[in-house]
Amino acid sequence: DQQVKQNSPSLSVQEGRISILNCDYTNSMFDYFLWYKKYPAEGPTFLISISSIKDKNEDGRFTVFLNKSAKHLSLHIVPSQPGDSAVYFCAARRGGSNYKLTFGKGTLLTVNP
Amino acid sequence: SQTIHQWPATLVQPVGSPLSLECTVEGTSNPNLYWYRQAAGRGLQLLFYSVGIGQISSEVPQNLSASRPQDRQFILSSKKLLLSDSGFYLCAWKGGSNEQFFGPGTRLTVL
């Protein structure tokens, strides 16, 4: 039972354009959502997060949107840069769970120069 | 600042051999610690977590075990490795914020 789903295994965009990475979840008990970026053979790096009481959080080129009614969140990267090319993981935390995270399978983003 | 170390970085082991992966955290005290595994083509699966010394919770039944002998040390072990234990093992810590921060990982190949 996959509670966090990233249905696009890969995404390719041109440098300077917007990258939109999507994530869906099924567990209504999730109260905190995170995005991580991962390069091959390295550990994931925390990017940005959002609490379930908000619908948007912005940090520089990265914005995360949360639609609770649709159980959907997205990560927008504007403008996209070649260095953004990596696997992006969506993660969700269930309240009262000792901060355990449930991860999606990831989306490989390729930003072409 | 906080840092997290994992070693070894890569490991090739025969089936049936033992395993010990170590994770240590610096610059924080009493962190929550986590072991994840990323198998080929899959996301990150939580294996174990610990909220304190000697306190281990297992998330999935498996061939592995974990221990936390010191506040900032987390060890992943196996008595006899299986082929299916191959993967990329990641240690993570959580301090006062909601985010988890990951180590560099260990690539384990079981032959």
XYZ file of C-alpha atoms in Angstrom:
224
model
C 0.000 0.000 0.000
C 1.821 3.045 -1.282
C 0.678 6.019 0.760
C 2.844 8.578 -1.032
C 2.868 8.443 -4.813
C 5.000 10.200 -7.368
C 3.431 9.040 -10.596
C 5.971 10.583 -12.940
C 9.253 8.669 -12.820
C 10.957 11.337 -14.901
C 10.580 14.908 -16.123
C 12.622 16.876 -18.627
C 12.559 20.688 -18.887
C 14.567 23.412 -20.550
C 16.862 25.660 -18.557
C 15.058 28.800 -17.432
C 11.606 27.246 -17.592
C 9.452 26.052 -14.720
C 9.735 22.514 -13.332
C 6.635 21.128 -11.641
C 6.986 17.937 -9.641
C 3.832 16.298 -8.337
C 3.028 14.098 -5.379
C -0.203 12.497 -4.183
C -0.935 10.929 -0.826
C -3.690 8.777 0.578
C -3.325 9.031 4.360
C -5.338 11.931 5.757
C -3.313 11.691 8.993
C -0.236 13.144 7.303
C 0.383 16.601 8.751
C 3.763 17.613 7.383
C 5.259 17.272 3.926
C 8.821 17.554 2.698
C 10.757 17.553 -0.547
C 14.243 16.137 -0.838
C 16.730 16.278 -3.683
C 19.109 13.401 -4.299
C 22.149 13.017 -6.497
C 23.423 9.523 -7.386
C 25.419 7.815 -4.634
C 24.667 10.611 -2.143
C 22.215 11.026 0.679
C 19.052 13.096 0.063
C 19.265 16.812 0.800
C 16.329 18.569 2.428
C 14.837 21.236 0.150
C 11.593 22.621 1.474
C 8.654 21.596 3.614
C 5.085 22.584 4.356
C 2.746 22.061 7.247
C -0.778 20.845 6.585
C -2.143 24.102 7.991
C -0.643 26.006 5.069
C -1.204 25.832 1.336
C 2.008 27.411 0.109
C 5.590 27.780 1.199
C 8.265 29.571 -0.782
C 12.053 29.552 -0.495
C 13.942 31.273 -3.275
C 13.378 29.409 -6.535
C 11.442 26.640 -4.778
C 7.746 26.770 -3.918
C 5.658 23.956 -2.510
C 1.878 23.977 -2.883
C -0.454 21.815 -0.825
C -4.045 20.985 -1.769
C -5.424 19.072 1.193
C -8.817 18.382 -0.314
C -7.159 16.711 -3.288
C -4.397 15.174 -1.159
C -1.916 16.608 -3.605
C 1.259 18.628 -3.344
C 3.616 19.995 -5.913
C 7.096 21.470 -6.034
C 7.723 24.333 -8.432
C 11.253 25.286 -9.419
C 11.556 28.614 -11.217
C 13.751 29.196 -13.109
C 15.118 25.693 -13.575
C 18.884 25.306 -13.763
C 21.034 22.404 -15.008
C 22.297 21.911 -11.451
C 18.724 21.092 -10.416
C 18.984 17.819 -12.321
C 18.515 15.117 -9.689
C 15.933 12.753 -8.233
C 13.309 14.523 -6.154
C 11.538 12.683 -3.352
C 8.298 13.698 -1.760
C 7.876 12.650 1.887
C 5.068 12.856 4.408
C 4.905 12.610 8.183
C 2.004 11.319 10.195
C 1.323 13.278 13.346
C 2.411 11.515 16.545
C 4.521 8.980 14.679
C 7.914 9.883 16.144
C 8.519 11.897 13.002
C 8.720 8.840 10.765
C 8.627 9.776 7.112
C 6.944 7.935 4.253
C 8.621 8.551 0.918
C 7.472 8.391 -2.666
C 9.541 6.579 -5.275
C 11.015 9.778 -6.639
C 10.994 11.716 -9.904
C 14.138 12.150 -11.967
C 14.332 15.761 -13.129
C 16.588 16.595 -16.056
C 17.145 20.258 -16.873
C 18.586 20.687 -20.328
C 20.876 23.643 -21.100
C 26.739 22.823 12.963
C 25.483 19.281 12.801
C 27.082 16.606 10.663
C 26.278 12.970 10.101
C 28.780 10.312 9.114
C 28.305 6.865 7.684
C 30.839 4.187 6.954
C 31.842 2.408 4.995
C 30.826 4.246 1.834
C 30.709 1.040 -0.208
C 30.722 -2.604 0.764
C 30.688 -5.857 -1.175
C 29.861 -8.900 0.911
C 29.150 -12.567 0.131
C 25.793 -14.118 0.950
C 25.765 -15.460 4.492
C 28.387 -13.057 5.829
C 27.726 -10.651 8.726
C 27.146 -6.928 8.366
C 27.821 -3.876 10.479
C 27.131 -0.345 9.243
C 27.806 2.587 11.502
C 26.278 6.019 11.694
C 27.365 8.846 13.978
C 26.016 12.352 14.421
C 27.965 15.374 15.621
C 26.805 18.728 16.901
C 23.512 17.670 18.434
C 22.314 15.728 21.427
C 19.454 13.262 21.881
C 18.515 13.174 18.209
C 15.961 10.810 16.740
C 17.896 8.455 14.452
C 16.637 6.497 11.458
C 17.871 3.793 9.068
C 16.443 3.755 5.541
C 17.130 1.550 2.553
C 16.775 2.500 -1.088
C 16.568 -0.564 -3.297
C 17.058 -0.279 -7.047
C 14.165 1.630 -8.669
C 12.374 2.188 -5.392
C 11.881 4.954 -2.880
C 13.314 5.152 0.599
C 11.973 2.544 2.976
C 12.230 3.143 6.723
C 13.852 0.158 8.424
C 14.446 1.257 12.042
C 14.191 4.324 14.180
C 15.413 5.232 17.645
C 14.327 7.975 20.030
C 17.068 7.291 22.573
C 19.891 5.033 23.741
C 18.859 1.397 23.631
C 15.449 2.235 22.151
C 14.891 0.642 18.748
C 11.698 0.316 16.750
C 11.532 -1.912 13.701
C 9.329 -0.950 10.804
C 9.486 -4.029 8.605
C 10.276 -7.678 9.315
C 13.621 -8.474 7.813
C 17.037 -9.970 8.132
C 18.502 -6.881 9.785
C 18.759 -5.460 13.284
C 19.749 -2.114 14.752
C 21.329 -0.899 17.951
C 22.006 2.446 19.590
C 24.818 1.986 22.086
C 25.467 5.717 22.481
C 23.389 8.863 22.090
C 24.819 9.764 18.706
C 25.667 6.328 17.344
C 23.350 4.074 15.374
C 24.412 0.677 14.055
C 22.755 -1.534 11.459
C 23.652 -5.221 11.588
C 22.962 -8.613 10.144
C 24.201 -12.050 11.171
C 23.795 -13.525 7.689
C 23.308 -11.378 4.603
C 20.855 -12.280 1.851
C 20.991 -11.236 -1.787
C 17.885 -9.129 -1.174
C 19.781 -7.043 1.393
C 21.629 -5.260 -1.414
C 20.826 -1.577 -1.623
C 21.756 1.923 -0.578
C 21.528 2.363 3.185
C 20.911 5.804 4.604
C 21.077 7.043 8.144
C 19.162 10.169 9.129
C 18.733 12.301 12.220
C 16.077 14.680 13.463
C 16.693 17.391 15.990
C 14.338 20.114 17.145
C 12.799 20.838 13.771
C 10.466 18.682 11.717
C 13.008 17.816 9.050
C 15.257 14.780 8.853
C 18.809 15.157 7.612
C 20.560 12.349 5.841
C 24.071 10.986 5.807
C 26.048 10.188 2.649
C 24.863 6.566 2.542
C 26.463 3.135 2.186
C 26.186 1.163 -1.033
C 25.912 -2.532 -0.086
C 26.237 -5.229 -2.710
C 25.628 -8.812 -1.645
C 27.013 -11.403 -4.060
